[in-house]
Short mmCIF file of C-alpha atoms and ligand atoms in Angstrom, two decimals:
data_model
loop_
_atom_site.label_atom_id
_atom_site.label_comp_id
_atom_site.label_asym_id
_atom_site.label_seq_id
_atom_site.Cartn_x
_atom_site.Cartn_y
_atom_site.Cartn_z
CA MET A 722 6.79 4.22 14.06
CA SER A 723 3.18 4.84 13.01
CA THR A 724 2.42 5.71 9.45
CA HIS A 725 1.50 9.25 8.86
CA PRO A 726 -2.13 9.67 7.64
CA LEU A 727 -1.14 11.21 4.21
CA GLU A 728 1.55 8.32 3.61
CA ALA A 729 -1.24 5.77 4.43
CA THR A 730 -3.80 7.33 2.03
CA ALA A 731 -0.89 7.55 -0.46
CA LYS A 732 -0.23 3.75 -0.19
CA ALA A 733 -3.90 2.96 -0.23
CA MET A 734 -4.29 4.78 -3.73
CA VAL A 735 -1.70 2.08 -5.01
CA ALA A 736 -2.68 -1.07 -3.27
CA PRO A 737 -1.74 -4.17 -5.01
CA GLY A 738 -4.27 -4.60 -8.15
CA LYS A 739 -6.04 -1.33 -7.87
CA GLY A 740 -5.94 2.09 -9.47
CA ILE A 741 -7.66 5.41 -9.72
CA LEU A 742 -10.43 6.66 -11.89
CA ALA A 743 -10.18 10.14 -13.08
CA ALA A 744 -13.47 11.37 -13.22
CA ASP A 745 -12.81 14.94 -12.78
CA GLU A 746 -13.41 16.46 -16.25
CA SER A 747 -14.11 20.12 -16.02
CA THR A 748 -17.36 21.16 -17.17
CA GLY A 749 -15.84 22.20 -20.61
CA THR A 750 -14.06 18.58 -21.03
CA ILE A 751 -17.15 16.83 -20.08
CA GLU A 752 -19.30 18.73 -22.45
CA LYS A 753 -16.86 17.87 -25.30
CA ARG A 754 -17.04 14.11 -24.14
CA PHE A 755 -20.95 14.15 -24.18
CA ALA A 756 -20.78 15.80 -27.55
CA GLY A 757 -19.33 12.64 -28.75
CA ILE A 758 -22.45 10.67 -27.73
CA LYS A 759 -24.81 13.52 -28.58
CA VAL A 760 -25.97 14.07 -25.03
CA GLU A 761 -26.39 17.48 -23.89
CA SER A 762 -24.11 18.58 -20.87
CA THR A 763 -26.55 19.70 -18.35
CA GLU A 764 -25.98 19.56 -14.72
CA GLU A 765 -28.58 16.73 -14.59
CA ASN A 766 -26.92 14.61 -17.09
CA ARG A 767 -23.55 15.05 -15.73
CA CYS A 768 -24.89 14.15 -12.27
CA ALA A 769 -26.52 11.07 -13.90
CA TYR A 770 -23.39 9.90 -15.65
CA ARG A 771 -21.26 10.26 -12.73
CA ASP A 772 -23.85 8.23 -10.50
CA MET A 773 -23.80 5.59 -13.19
CA LEU A 774 -19.97 5.17 -12.91
CA PHE A 775 -19.92 5.53 -8.98
CA SER A 776 -22.83 3.15 -8.20
CA ALA A 777 -21.31 0.31 -10.26
CA LYS A 778 -21.46 -2.60 -7.78
CA GLY A 779 -18.06 -4.05 -7.12
CA LEU A 780 -15.94 -1.19 -8.35
CA GLY A 781 -13.84 -0.92 -5.01
CA GLN A 782 -12.44 -4.13 -5.99
CA TYR A 783 -10.26 -2.58 -8.50
CA ILE A 784 -10.44 1.18 -7.97
CA SER A 785 -8.74 2.66 -4.86
CA GLY A 786 -9.81 6.27 -5.48
CA VAL A 787 -11.81 8.36 -7.52
CA ILE A 788 -10.68 12.05 -8.68
CA LEU A 789 -13.96 14.37 -8.72
CA TYR A 790 -14.62 17.72 -10.03
CA ASP A 791 -15.81 20.41 -7.66
CA GLU A 792 -19.52 20.19 -9.01
CA THR A 793 -19.41 16.57 -8.60
CA MET A 794 -18.10 16.64 -4.99
CA ARG A 795 -21.31 18.62 -4.11
CA GLN A 796 -23.77 16.21 -5.89
CA LYS A 797 -25.68 13.05 -4.85
CA SER A 798 -26.65 9.83 -6.20
CA ALA A 799 -30.28 9.00 -7.29
CA ASP A 800 -31.24 7.86 -3.76
CA GLY A 801 -29.91 10.93 -2.21
CA THR A 802 -26.38 9.67 -0.90
CA PRO A 803 -23.72 12.24 -1.40
CA PHE A 804 -21.16 10.85 -4.02
CA VAL A 805 -18.52 11.27 -1.51
CA GLU A 806 -20.35 9.17 0.86
CA LEU A 807 -21.35 6.62 -1.71
CA LEU A 808 -17.62 5.94 -2.39
CA SER A 809 -16.33 5.92 1.12
CA LYS A 810 -18.99 3.20 1.79
CA ASN A 811 -17.70 1.29 -1.12
CA GLY A 812 -14.20 1.55 -0.10
CA ILE A 813 -13.10 4.05 -2.55
CA LEU A 814 -11.09 7.25 -1.46
CA PRO A 815 -12.64 10.55 -2.78
CA GLY A 816 -10.12 12.89 -4.26
CA ILE A 817 -10.53 16.38 -5.71
CA LYS A 818 -9.07 18.26 -8.83
CA VAL A 819 -7.92 21.48 -7.41
CA ASP A 820 -6.17 23.13 -10.31
CA THR A 821 -8.16 25.73 -12.48
CA GLY A 822 -6.77 24.53 -15.73
CA ALA A 823 -3.92 25.09 -18.25
CA LYS A 824 -3.64 28.66 -19.33
CA ASP A 825 -1.51 30.27 -21.86
CA LEU A 826 1.97 30.88 -20.78
CA ALA A 827 3.02 34.60 -21.52
CA LEU A 828 5.60 35.24 -24.11
CA CYS A 829 6.00 31.37 -24.65
CA PRO A 830 3.67 30.90 -27.79
CA ASN A 831 1.79 27.52 -27.82
CA GLU A 832 2.72 26.64 -24.17
CA LYS A 833 0.66 26.46 -21.10
CA VAL A 834 0.92 26.94 -17.26
CA THR A 835 -1.45 25.60 -14.98
CA GLU A 836 -3.27 27.80 -12.53
CA GLY A 837 -5.13 27.58 -9.21
CA LEU A 838 -2.73 28.53 -6.45
CA ASP A 839 -5.05 31.62 -5.48
CA ASN A 840 -7.03 30.61 -2.38
CA LEU A 841 -5.77 27.11 -2.65
CA ALA A 842 -5.13 26.49 1.23
CA LYS A 843 -8.52 27.66 1.95
CA ARG A 844 -9.91 25.52 -1.06
CA CYS A 845 -8.16 22.30 0.24
CA ALA A 846 -9.33 22.81 3.72
CA GLU A 847 -12.85 23.24 2.41
CA TYR A 848 -12.55 19.97 0.44
CA GLY A 849 -10.90 18.07 3.38
CA LYS A 850 -13.94 18.95 5.39
CA MET A 851 -16.06 17.57 2.63
CA GLY A 852 -14.45 14.26 3.06
CA ALA A 853 -11.68 14.62 0.28
CA LYS A 854 -8.41 12.45 0.91
CA PHE A 855 -6.21 13.62 -1.82
CA ALA A 856 -6.07 16.01 -4.51
CA LYS A 857 -4.89 16.46 -8.22
CA TRP A 858 -3.04 19.12 -10.17
CA ARG A 859 -2.17 18.51 -13.73
CA ALA A 860 0.41 20.45 -15.83
CA VAL A 861 0.99 20.06 -19.29
CA VAL A 862 4.27 20.05 -21.46
CA THR A 863 4.04 20.35 -25.23
CA ILE A 864 6.68 18.90 -27.62
CA GLY A 865 7.23 21.04 -30.79
CA ALA A 866 9.54 23.23 -32.55
CA GLY A 867 11.49 24.91 -29.86
CA MET A 868 9.33 23.16 -27.37
CA PRO A 869 9.20 22.60 -24.39
CA SER A 870 11.00 25.66 -23.37
CA SER A 871 13.01 25.84 -20.01
CA THR A 872 10.32 28.49 -19.14
CA CYS A 873 7.45 26.12 -19.62
CA ILE A 874 9.29 23.43 -17.50
CA ALA A 875 10.24 25.67 -14.66
CA ALA A 876 6.91 27.51 -14.28
CA ASN A 877 5.05 24.32 -14.18
CA ALA A 878 7.39 22.44 -11.90
CA HIS A 879 7.16 25.56 -9.35
CA ALA A 880 3.37 25.51 -9.49
CA LEU A 881 3.19 21.78 -8.94
CA ALA A 882 5.40 21.99 -5.89
CA ARG A 883 3.57 25.03 -4.51
CA TYR A 884 0.27 22.88 -4.96
CA ALA A 885 1.91 19.80 -3.49
CA ALA A 886 3.07 21.91 -0.44
CA ILE A 887 -0.26 23.48 0.24
CA CYS A 888 -2.05 20.13 0.16
CA GLN A 889 0.29 18.48 2.59
CA ALA A 890 -0.14 21.44 4.98
CA ALA A 891 -4.02 21.25 4.42
CA GLY A 892 -4.07 17.51 5.10
CA LEU A 893 -4.73 16.22 1.48
CA THR A 894 -2.27 13.66 -0.19
CA PRO A 895 -1.13 15.43 -3.60
CA ILE A 896 -1.11 13.64 -6.89
CA VAL A 897 1.51 15.25 -8.98
CA GLU A 898 0.76 15.17 -12.58
CA PRO A 899 3.18 16.61 -15.07
CA GLU A 900 1.83 15.43 -18.64
CA VAL A 901 3.94 15.39 -21.52
CA LEU A 902 1.26 15.61 -24.31
CA MET A 903 1.19 12.89 -27.09
CA ASP A 904 -0.07 15.54 -29.66
CA GLY A 905 2.26 15.91 -32.62
CA ASP A 906 4.53 13.98 -34.68
CA HIS A 907 7.60 13.99 -32.68
CA THR A 908 9.71 10.97 -32.27
CA VAL A 909 9.67 8.53 -28.96
CA GLU A 910 13.25 9.59 -28.36
CA ARG A 911 11.90 13.02 -27.96
CA CYS A 912 9.09 12.27 -25.71
CA GLU A 913 11.69 10.51 -23.55
CA GLU A 914 14.06 13.63 -23.22
CA ALA A 915 11.13 15.67 -22.81
CA THR A 916 9.88 13.56 -19.99
CA GLU A 917 13.10 13.14 -18.38
CA TRP A 918 13.87 16.92 -18.27
CA THR A 919 10.21 17.52 -16.92
CA LEU A 920 10.48 14.73 -14.02
CA ASN A 921 14.10 16.03 -12.96
CA ALA A 922 12.65 19.80 -12.55
CA VAL A 923 9.49 18.58 -10.90
CA TYR A 924 11.53 16.65 -8.11
CA GLU A 925 14.08 19.46 -7.66
CA ALA A 926 11.12 22.03 -7.07
CA LEU A 927 9.25 19.27 -4.76
CA HIS A 928 12.45 19.17 -2.76
CA LEU A 929 13.12 22.83 -2.50
CA HIS A 930 9.35 23.22 -1.44
CA ARG A 931 9.83 20.70 1.50
CA VAL A 932 7.25 18.28 0.02
CA THR A 933 7.27 14.88 1.88
CA LEU A 934 7.68 12.34 -1.11
CA GLU A 935 6.21 9.46 0.88
CA GLN A 936 3.14 11.37 1.09
CA SER A 937 2.69 11.94 -2.58
CA VAL A 938 1.76 9.91 -5.71
CA LEU A 939 3.05 10.79 -9.19
CA LYS A 940 0.73 10.83 -12.10
CA PRO A 941 2.94 10.93 -15.32
CA SER A 942 2.52 10.34 -18.99
CA MET A 943 4.31 7.34 -20.49
CA VAL A 944 7.18 7.54 -23.01
CA ILE A 945 5.28 7.04 -26.08
CA SER A 946 5.58 8.35 -29.92
CA GLY A 947 3.80 11.43 -30.85
CA LYS A 948 0.40 10.62 -31.95
CA ASP A 949 1.25 11.58 -35.72
CA CYS A 950 4.70 10.32 -35.74
CA PRO A 951 4.84 7.70 -38.60
CA LYS A 952 7.13 5.44 -36.59
CA GLN A 953 5.45 4.31 -33.49
CA ALA A 954 7.03 2.60 -30.37
CA GLY A 955 6.10 -0.95 -29.68
CA VAL A 956 4.61 -1.98 -26.24
CA GLU A 957 7.80 -3.44 -24.92
CA GLU A 958 9.90 -0.30 -26.12
CA VAL A 959 7.41 2.01 -24.31
CA ALA A 960 7.71 -0.03 -21.07
CA GLU A 961 11.42 -0.16 -21.36
CA ARG A 962 11.93 3.74 -22.01
CA THR A 963 9.07 4.69 -19.45
CA VAL A 964 10.64 2.58 -16.62
CA ARG A 965 14.10 3.81 -17.51
CA ILE A 966 13.16 7.54 -17.26
CA LEU A 967 11.32 6.80 -13.98
CA LYS A 968 14.37 5.31 -12.49
CA ARG A 969 16.33 8.14 -13.38
CA THR A 970 14.22 10.71 -11.99
CA VAL A 971 11.71 9.66 -9.41
CA PRO A 972 13.19 9.16 -5.77
CA ALA A 973 12.37 5.79 -4.15
CA ALA A 974 10.60 7.45 -1.26
CA VAL A 975 7.55 8.38 -3.70
CA ALA A 976 4.72 6.39 -2.51
CA GLY A 977 3.63 5.19 -6.06
CA VAL A 978 3.14 6.00 -9.72
CA VAL A 979 -0.38 6.03 -11.35
CA PHE A 980 -0.26 6.66 -15.14
CA LEU A 981 -2.54 8.62 -17.24
CA SER A 982 -3.80 7.49 -20.50
CA GLY A 983 -3.60 10.81 -22.20
CA GLY A 984 -5.43 9.65 -25.32
CA GLN A 985 -4.00 6.10 -25.93
CA SER A 986 -6.65 3.73 -26.60
CA ASP A 987 -8.18 1.94 -23.70
CA GLU A 988 -6.84 -1.30 -24.55
CA VAL A 989 -3.22 0.00 -25.52
CA ALA A 990 -3.02 1.92 -22.29
CA THR A 991 -3.89 -1.46 -20.42
CA GLU A 992 -1.02 -3.33 -22.54
CA HIS A 993 1.47 -0.78 -21.65
CA LEU A 994 0.95 -0.75 -17.89
CA ASN A 995 0.94 -4.70 -17.93
CA ALA A 996 4.15 -4.79 -20.07
CA MET A 997 5.99 -2.59 -17.33
CA ASN A 998 4.50 -4.75 -14.32
CA ARG A 999 5.42 -8.06 -16.19
CA MET A 1000 8.88 -7.05 -17.31
CA TYR A 1001 9.99 -5.19 -14.18
CA ALA A 1002 8.12 -7.36 -11.44
CA GLY A 1003 9.96 -7.08 -8.17
CA LYS A 1004 12.84 -4.72 -9.51
CA LEU A 1005 11.13 -1.22 -8.80
CA PRO A 1006 11.00 0.77 -5.63
CA TRP A 1007 7.37 2.06 -6.14
CA PRO A 1008 4.00 0.16 -7.35
CA LEU A 1009 3.06 1.02 -10.91
CA SER A 1010 -0.60 1.60 -11.40
CA PHE A 1011 -3.23 3.74 -13.31
CA SER A 1012 -5.16 6.88 -12.99
CA TYR A 1013 -7.03 6.65 -16.04
CA GLY A 1014 -9.80 9.04 -17.47
CA ARG A 1015 -10.61 8.15 -21.13
CA ALA A 1016 -8.96 4.57 -21.13
CA LEU A 1017 -11.35 3.76 -18.16
CA GLN A 1018 -14.58 5.68 -19.01
CA GLN A 1019 -14.59 5.46 -23.00
CA PRO A 1020 -16.46 2.29 -23.53
CA SER A 1021 -18.80 2.91 -20.58
CA LEU A 1022 -19.65 6.34 -21.82
CA LYS A 1023 -20.26 5.00 -25.30
CA ALA A 1024 -22.44 2.22 -24.08
CA TRP A 1025 -24.53 4.88 -21.73
CA LYS A 1026 -25.64 7.29 -24.51
CA GLY A 1027 -27.21 9.50 -21.76
CA SER A 1028 -30.18 6.78 -21.23
CA ALA A 1029 -31.05 5.17 -17.77
CA SER A 1030 -31.87 2.04 -19.64
CA ASN A 1031 -28.16 1.53 -20.55
CA VAL A 1032 -27.05 2.05 -17.10
CA ALA A 1033 -26.36 -1.78 -16.30
CA ILE A 1034 -24.39 -2.45 -19.68
CA ALA A 1035 -22.25 0.80 -19.16
CA GLN A 1036 -21.53 -0.21 -15.60
CA ALA A 1037 -20.34 -3.61 -16.91
CA ALA A 1038 -18.19 -2.09 -19.49
CA LEU A 1039 -16.48 0.19 -16.59
CA LEU A 1040 -15.99 -2.89 -14.28
CA HIS A 1041 -14.54 -4.66 -17.31
CA ARG A 1042 -12.00 -2.09 -17.92
CA ALA A 1043 -11.16 -1.51 -14.22
CA ARG A 1044 -10.78 -5.32 -13.83
CA MET A 1045 -8.25 -5.30 -16.90
CA ASN A 1046 -6.27 -2.77 -15.55
CA GLY A 1047 -6.38 -4.15 -12.00
CA LEU A 1048 -4.78 -7.25 -13.64
CA ALA A 1049 -2.29 -4.99 -15.38
CA CYS A 1050 -1.07 -3.55 -12.19
CA LEU A 1051 0.10 -7.19 -11.52
CA GLY A 1052 1.37 -8.15 -14.78
CA ARG A 1053 -1.49 -10.59 -15.11
CA TYR A 1054 -3.52 -9.08 -18.18
CA THR A 1055 -3.85 -11.02 -21.41
CA ALA A 1056 -5.59 -10.59 -24.67
CA GLU A 1057 -7.37 -13.87 -24.05
CA LEU A 1058 -8.85 -12.32 -20.85
CA GLU A 1059 -9.72 -9.29 -22.74
CA ARG A 1060 -11.74 -11.38 -25.38
CA GLN A 1061 -13.10 -14.02 -22.99
CA ALA A 1062 -14.78 -11.11 -20.75
CA LEU A 1063 -16.16 -9.38 -23.90
CA ALA A 1064 -17.69 -12.54 -25.26
CA ALA A 1065 -19.14 -13.34 -21.93
P1 13P B 1491 -6.59 10.63 -19.19
O1 13P B 1491 -6.19 9.21 -18.68
O2 13P B 1491 -8.10 10.74 -20.20
O3 13P B 1491 -5.47 11.10 -19.66
O4 13P B 1491 -7.22 11.40 -17.99
C1 13P B 1491 -6.38 11.31 -16.69
C2 13P B 1491 -6.46 12.73 -15.94
O5 13P B 1491 -6.67 12.90 -15.02
C3 13P B 1491 -5.88 13.84 -16.83
O6 13P B 1491 -5.72 14.85 -16.00
#
């Protein structure tokens, strides 16, 4: 039996020792990231920054795919090569964010629902023609007083399932991303509860909407303590709790799991992924990998500072984080490797 092309893409996205670079910041989000390094968010600067990331030599050794934003999908490298082509040439699959952002969920104060289903089939077909192989849709779930509500969970699970079904019908492999936010002072137990609830609802909705799980990738948040919680769960506790919830809720047919970093520091995100792969090697039905935005880009962004003269050191910083996370996919990351490489 031959493998369906969407399943082959899903498998390639989680190939051993590789993960995904999320570089799909919307114009508003990249403006915030640039403000942190005092760089103006012009189309030219956004293009130069993404060019620096995508033309890092050897990136394809650790990165299987890159998620792009609509504007980036249409931009070119300095030598005139379209980004989509540049990535494909380096063995990296181009992907595209297709949601239009998390908006206020009516009658549910402080909760969000992700929009973007309007014309989605048409947009997916266009992105497919432009060379995209996979897509991403991010839902956010907030923990707080009386939150998450069942309304928020149901609305977001439904939208994720509609999106995933539309992608598969249009020939794109969907990344299904339900993010339980780390904002707040909630305990790790509450995060675990909210994550279990969310993932259960998501897989029920995917089933209802006839999504083929083998042709999909899950992008969850890890089970961690709220950012402002005085008691922070340690690395092994996070690994244990996260894997426990994935085992309870994610069908074995799913092609792979790629975590988001969600505001964890770059090294902590790597440590968590490494611990899971070290502690559960050979015991799980899906590969556990990464699809980090900030945790891959932050050191590179800081080194770049908007200047062409910093491109080489910024690329070295990106390659370093990509390599460390590639090792974490195999459970082979160590603090020594982190330090050695930094000293080199
Ligand atoms: P972070 O790793 O910065 O959370 O970004 C991943 C992402 O793509 C969020 O949608």
